[in-house]
Amino acid sequence: MHRRARVGLLAGLLLLTACGTQSAAVTTGSRPSLTQLTPRPLGPTPFTTAHPDPTPAPPRPTCPASGASITVGPVDAALGHRAVVIKLTNCRSTPITVDGYPDIAVLDPGRRAMNVTVTRGTSYMAIDPGPAKLLLRKGETAVAAISWSNTVEAGEDKASGTYVAVARGKGEHAVVWPVDTDLGSTAKITLTAWCRTFPT
């Protein structure tokens, strides 16, 4: 495990932009005379503006009935590896428990679940502390990391997700968050358990 990559991941947790062309062709066999040439108009060159698909917006912050408010940080990258930090905050006045691993799914642009393998454990980007039960009082937080690689093997199809669905645990309500998961041809992500702070 590379300490530099993990330090970058921790920094990511703290940190929760065509021009058209003009052309003219002369098709006569002889050299054109000056009267045959149309002068280029003075002034700025006309241009067109590209309109790419808008970037999906994250959901508005809410406090669900469970008290587990979940947000996802920006993608942190290092040497072909990627990771995002999931942050769970107790937004209620009563304590809540967090136990084990988040439940996650990678979704395509239509928000359909993709065929992605989810493994639990340590990755290049984050150390897995292992499952533990945490008691979170009002305002306290727990974090976990989703990691993947964009490695591409020759002749294999690439996979890329647009969203991740994250829940506190299996069977609980999930929050859908925009995350560009360029999975390469691995189609695999690695998940760490909930913890108060990441091991170093």
mmCIF file of C-alpha atoms in Angstrom:
data_model
loop_
_atom_site.group_PDB
_atom_site.id
_atom_site.type_symbol
_atom_site.label_atom_id
_atom_site.label_comp_id
_atom_site.label_asym_id
_atom_site.label_seq_id
_atom_site.Cartn_x
_atom_site.Cartn_y
_atom_site.Cartn_z
ATOM 1 C CA MET A 1 0.000 0.000 0.000
ATOM 2 C CA HIS A 2 1.365 3.371 -0.932
ATOM 3 C CA ARG A 3 1.212 5.974 1.772
ATOM 4 C CA ARG A 4 1.104 8.831 -0.764
ATOM 5 C CA ALA A 5 -2.112 7.576 -2.331
ATOM 6 C CA ARG A 6 -3.760 7.159 1.062
ATOM 7 C CA VAL A 7 -2.717 10.662 2.129
ATOM 8 C CA GLY A 8 -4.389 11.964 -1.039
ATOM 9 C CA LEU A 9 -7.547 10.092 -0.118
ATOM 10 C CA LEU A 10 -7.600 11.670 3.314
ATOM 11 C CA ALA A 11 -7.134 15.104 1.734
ATOM 12 C CA GLY A 12 -10.091 14.327 -0.499
ATOM 13 C CA LEU A 13 -12.213 13.730 2.605
ATOM 14 C CA LEU A 14 -11.360 17.177 3.970
ATOM 15 C CA LEU A 15 -12.205 18.882 0.702
ATOM 16 C CA LEU A 16 -16.106 17.412 0.758
ATOM 17 C CA THR A 17 -14.139 24.229 -19.040
ATOM 18 C CA ALA A 18 -15.540 24.886 -30.830
ATOM 19 C CA CYS A 19 -14.627 27.000 -32.942
ATOM 20 C CA GLY A 20 -15.971 26.582 -36.470
ATOM 21 C CA THR A 21 -13.759 26.844 -39.517
ATOM 22 C CA GLN A 22 -14.274 28.328 -42.893
ATOM 23 C CA SER A 23 -12.779 26.962 -46.122
ATOM 24 C CA ALA A 24 -12.948 27.882 -49.792
ATOM 25 C CA ALA A 25 -12.086 25.687 -52.800
ATOM 26 C CA VAL A 26 -11.389 26.730 -56.403
ATOM 27 C CA THR A 27 -12.291 24.044 -58.931
ATOM 28 C CA THR A 28 -11.254 25.693 -62.228
ATOM 29 C CA GLY A 29 -8.259 24.230 -64.021
ATOM 30 C CA SER A 30 -6.401 27.541 -64.443
ATOM 31 C CA ARG A 31 -5.080 29.986 -61.899
ATOM 32 C CA PRO A 32 -7.992 32.084 -60.642
ATOM 33 C CA SER A 33 -8.050 35.814 -61.366
ATOM 34 C CA LEU A 34 -8.463 38.389 -58.643
ATOM 35 C CA THR A 35 -12.086 38.875 -59.714
ATOM 36 C CA GLN A 36 -12.765 35.162 -59.107
ATOM 37 C CA LEU A 37 -11.617 35.298 -55.500
ATOM 38 C CA THR A 38 -14.129 36.292 -52.882
ATOM 39 C CA PRO A 39 -12.498 38.349 -50.154
ATOM 40 C CA ARG A 40 -12.850 37.005 -46.635
ATOM 41 C CA PRO A 41 -15.119 39.314 -44.649
ATOM 42 C CA LEU A 42 -13.515 41.340 -41.920
ATOM 43 C CA GLY A 43 -14.498 40.881 -38.334
ATOM 44 C CA PRO A 44 -14.532 37.931 -35.937
ATOM 45 C CA THR A 45 -14.789 34.399 -37.263
ATOM 46 C CA PRO A 46 -18.223 32.868 -36.645
ATOM 47 C CA PHE A 47 -18.176 30.117 -34.060
ATOM 48 C CA THR A 48 -20.446 27.466 -32.688
ATOM 49 C CA THR A 49 -20.806 26.451 -29.062
ATOM 50 C CA ALA A 50 -20.894 22.799 -28.058
ATOM 51 C CA HIS A 51 -23.603 21.752 -25.633
ATOM 52 C CA PRO A 52 -22.446 18.603 -23.822
ATOM 53 C CA ASP A 53 -24.771 16.637 -21.638
ATOM 54 C CA PRO A 54 -25.099 18.361 -18.261
ATOM 55 C CA THR A 55 -23.168 16.872 -15.368
ATOM 56 C CA PRO A 56 -25.531 15.047 -12.998
ATOM 57 C CA ALA A 57 -26.111 17.065 -9.857
ATOM 58 C CA PRO A 58 -25.795 15.541 -6.385
ATOM 59 C CA PRO A 59 -28.986 15.172 -4.358
ATOM 60 C CA ARG A 60 -30.027 17.913 -1.989
ATOM 61 C CA PRO A 61 -28.966 17.360 1.620
ATOM 62 C CA THR A 62 -31.743 15.805 3.663
ATOM 63 C CA CYS A 63 -32.117 14.171 7.052
ATOM 64 C CA PRO A 64 -33.889 10.836 6.526
ATOM 65 C CA ALA A 65 -35.967 9.130 9.169
ATOM 66 C CA SER A 66 -33.062 6.771 9.879
ATOM 67 C CA GLY A 67 -30.870 9.714 10.872
ATOM 68 C CA ALA A 68 -28.136 8.490 8.526
ATOM 69 C CA SER A 69 -27.345 11.322 6.109
ATOM 70 C CA ILE A 70 -24.918 10.102 3.401
ATOM 71 C CA THR A 71 -22.706 12.150 1.087
ATOM 72 C CA VAL A 72 -19.992 11.132 -1.393
ATOM 73 C CA GLY A 73 -16.800 13.118 -1.920
ATOM 74 C CA PRO A 74 -14.886 13.863 -5.131
ATOM 75 C CA VAL A 75 -12.873 11.225 -6.972
ATOM 76 C CA ASP A 76 -9.253 10.971 -5.823
ATOM 77 C CA ALA A 77 -6.810 9.501 -8.370
ATOM 78 C CA ALA A 78 -3.326 7.985 -8.184
ATOM 79 C CA LEU A 79 -1.464 5.942 -10.838
ATOM 80 C CA GLY A 80 -4.540 4.501 -12.515
ATOM 81 C CA HIS A 81 -6.364 3.937 -9.246
ATOM 82 C CA ARG A 82 -9.428 5.823 -8.052
ATOM 83 C CA ALA A 83 -11.367 6.257 -4.816
ATOM 84 C CA VAL A 84 -14.193 8.236 -3.280
ATOM 85 C CA VAL A 85 -14.966 8.741 0.389
ATOM 86 C CA ILE A 86 -18.467 8.010 1.671
ATOM 87 C CA LYS A 87 -19.438 10.058 4.716
ATOM 88 C CA LEU A 88 -22.348 9.188 6.985
ATOM 89 C CA THR A 89 -23.532 11.783 9.506
ATOM 90 C CA ASN A 90 -26.063 11.304 12.290
ATOM 91 C CA CYS A 91 -28.448 14.188 11.640
ATOM 92 C CA ARG A 92 -30.894 13.238 14.413
ATOM 93 C CA SER A 93 -30.856 14.065 18.096
ATOM 94 C CA THR A 94 -30.765 10.403 19.155
ATOM 95 C CA PRO A 95 -27.769 8.083 18.678
ATOM 96 C CA ILE A 96 -27.650 5.685 15.721
ATOM 97 C CA THR A 97 -25.478 2.641 15.066
ATOM 98 C CA VAL A 98 -23.352 1.851 12.030
ATOM 99 C CA ASP A 99 -22.163 -1.711 11.652
ATOM 100 C CA GLY A 100 -19.946 -3.389 9.064
ATOM 101 C CA TYR A 101 -19.909 -2.276 5.443
ATOM 102 C CA PRO A 102 -22.035 0.082 3.373
ATOM 103 C CA ASP A 103 -24.261 -1.415 0.704
ATOM 104 C CA ILE A 104 -23.409 -0.005 -2.719
ATOM 105 C CA ALA A 105 -24.187 -0.414 -6.418
ATOM 106 C CA VAL A 106 -22.726 1.179 -9.553
ATOM 107 C CA LEU A 107 -25.378 2.616 -11.893
ATOM 108 C CA ASP A 108 -25.331 3.495 -15.597
ATOM 109 C CA PRO A 109 -26.619 6.839 -17.008
ATOM 110 C CA GLY A 110 -30.177 5.481 -16.816
ATOM 111 C CA ARG A 111 -29.659 4.641 -13.121
ATOM 112 C CA ARG A 112 -29.755 0.906 -13.797
ATOM 113 C CA ALA A 113 -27.490 -1.333 -11.741
ATOM 114 C CA MET A 114 -24.394 -2.493 -13.620
ATOM 115 C CA ASN A 115 -22.813 -5.927 -13.421
ATOM 116 C CA VAL A 116 -19.925 -4.974 -11.155
ATOM 117 C CA THR A 117 -18.114 -7.178 -8.649
ATOM 118 C CA VAL A 118 -17.955 -5.677 -5.148
ATOM 119 C CA THR A 119 -15.193 -6.950 -2.873
ATOM 120 C CA ARG A 120 -14.523 -6.004 0.726
ATOM 121 C CA GLY A 121 -11.043 -5.269 1.935
ATOM 122 C CA THR A 122 -7.916 -3.187 1.476
ATOM 123 C CA SER A 123 -7.058 -1.622 -1.881
ATOM 124 C CA TYR A 124 -4.238 0.501 -3.309
ATOM 125 C CA MET A 125 -6.117 3.595 -2.155
ATOM 126 C CA ALA A 126 -7.486 2.686 1.286
ATOM 127 C CA ILE A 127 -6.888 0.291 4.185
ATOM 128 C CA ASP A 128 -9.902 -1.673 5.378
ATOM 129 C CA PRO A 129 -10.188 -1.466 9.188
ATOM 130 C CA GLY A 130 -12.569 -4.435 9.243
ATOM 131 C CA PRO A 131 -16.194 -4.470 10.404
ATOM 132 C CA ALA A 132 -17.053 -2.900 13.749
ATOM 133 C CA LYS A 133 -20.170 -1.512 15.402
ATOM 134 C CA LEU A 134 -20.049 2.259 15.863
ATOM 135 C CA LEU A 135 -22.371 4.401 17.970
ATOM 136 C CA LEU A 136 -22.813 7.847 16.463
ATOM 137 C CA ARG A 137 -24.305 10.659 18.483
ATOM 138 C CA LYS A 138 -25.854 13.740 16.897
ATOM 139 C CA GLY A 139 -23.419 15.318 14.413
ATOM 140 C CA GLU A 140 -20.884 12.493 14.614
ATOM 141 C CA THR A 141 -19.683 10.839 11.409
ATOM 142 C CA ALA A 142 -18.384 7.577 9.975
ATOM 143 C CA VAL A 143 -16.512 7.123 6.698
ATOM 144 C CA ALA A 144 -15.827 4.362 4.187
ATOM 145 C CA ALA A 145 -14.020 4.225 0.838
ATOM 146 C CA ILE A 146 -14.975 2.910 -2.588
ATOM 147 C CA SER A 147 -11.905 2.129 -4.713
ATOM 148 C CA TRP A 148 -11.392 0.906 -8.275
ATOM 149 C CA SER A 149 -8.828 0.701 -11.083
ATOM 150 C CA ASN A 150 -9.156 1.921 -14.673
ATOM 151 C CA THR A 151 -6.888 -0.829 -16.030
ATOM 152 C CA VAL A 152 -7.803 -1.939 -19.557
ATOM 153 C CA GLU A 153 -6.754 -5.301 -21.011
ATOM 154 C CA ALA A 154 -6.372 -5.545 -24.797
ATOM 155 C CA GLY A 155 -9.513 -6.720 -26.549
ATOM 156 C CA GLU A 156 -11.741 -6.354 -23.502
ATOM 157 C CA ASP A 157 -14.708 -4.036 -23.128
ATOM 158 C CA LYS A 158 -14.475 -1.027 -20.842
ATOM 159 C CA ALA A 159 -17.054 -0.322 -18.164
ATOM 160 C CA SER A 160 -17.942 3.089 -16.804
ATOM 161 C CA GLY A 161 -20.637 4.024 -14.319
ATOM 162 C CA THR A 162 -22.327 7.387 -13.874
ATOM 163 C CA TYR A 163 -23.765 7.046 -10.363
ATOM 164 C CA VAL A 164 -23.267 5.084 -7.170
ATOM 165 C CA ALA A 165 -26.131 4.081 -4.882
ATOM 166 C CA VAL A 166 -25.026 4.013 -1.241
ATOM 167 C CA ALA A 167 -26.904 2.760 1.827
ATOM 168 C CA ARG A 168 -25.850 2.471 5.447
ATOM 169 C CA GLY A 169 -26.346 -1.300 5.250
ATOM 170 C CA LYS A 170 -28.050 -4.073 3.342
ATOM 171 C CA GLY A 171 -31.744 -3.463 2.712
ATOM 172 C CA GLU A 172 -31.700 0.175 3.821
ATOM 173 C CA HIS A 173 -32.678 3.221 1.789
ATOM 174 C CA ALA A 174 -29.936 4.209 -0.687
ATOM 175 C CA VAL A 175 -28.789 7.652 -1.759
ATOM 176 C CA VAL A 176 -27.890 7.991 -5.456
ATOM 177 C CA TRP A 177 -24.847 10.167 -6.019
ATOM 178 C CA PRO A 178 -23.141 11.144 -9.328
ATOM 179 C CA VAL A 179 -19.708 9.475 -9.521
ATOM 180 C CA ASP A 180 -17.811 8.806 -12.760
ATOM 181 C CA THR A 181 -16.464 5.304 -12.160
ATOM 182 C CA ASP A 182 -14.092 4.579 -15.039
ATOM 183 C CA LEU A 183 -13.676 0.891 -14.237
ATOM 184 C CA GLY A 184 -11.581 0.016 -17.286
ATOM 185 C CA SER A 185 -12.057 -3.649 -18.086
ATOM 186 C CA THR A 186 -11.904 -4.763 -14.444
ATOM 187 C CA ALA A 187 -15.607 -4.198 -13.627
ATOM 188 C CA LYS A 188 -14.647 -4.435 -9.965
ATOM 189 C CA ILE A 189 -14.735 -2.134 -6.958
ATOM 190 C CA THR A 190 -13.322 -2.545 -3.460
ATOM 191 C CA LEU A 191 -15.148 -1.375 -0.353
ATOM 192 C CA THR A 192 -13.895 -0.653 3.158
ATOM 193 C CA ALA A 193 -15.919 -0.929 6.352
ATOM 194 C CA TRP A 194 -17.386 2.035 8.172
ATOM 195 C CA CYS A 195 -14.902 3.643 10.569
ATOM 196 C CA ARG A 196 -14.445 6.909 12.402
ATOM 197 C CA THR A 197 -11.124 7.675 10.670
ATOM 198 C CA PHE A 198 -9.146 5.774 8.050
ATOM 199 C CA PRO A 199 -6.178 3.714 9.251
ATOM 200 C CA THR A 200 -2.776 4.884 8.032
#
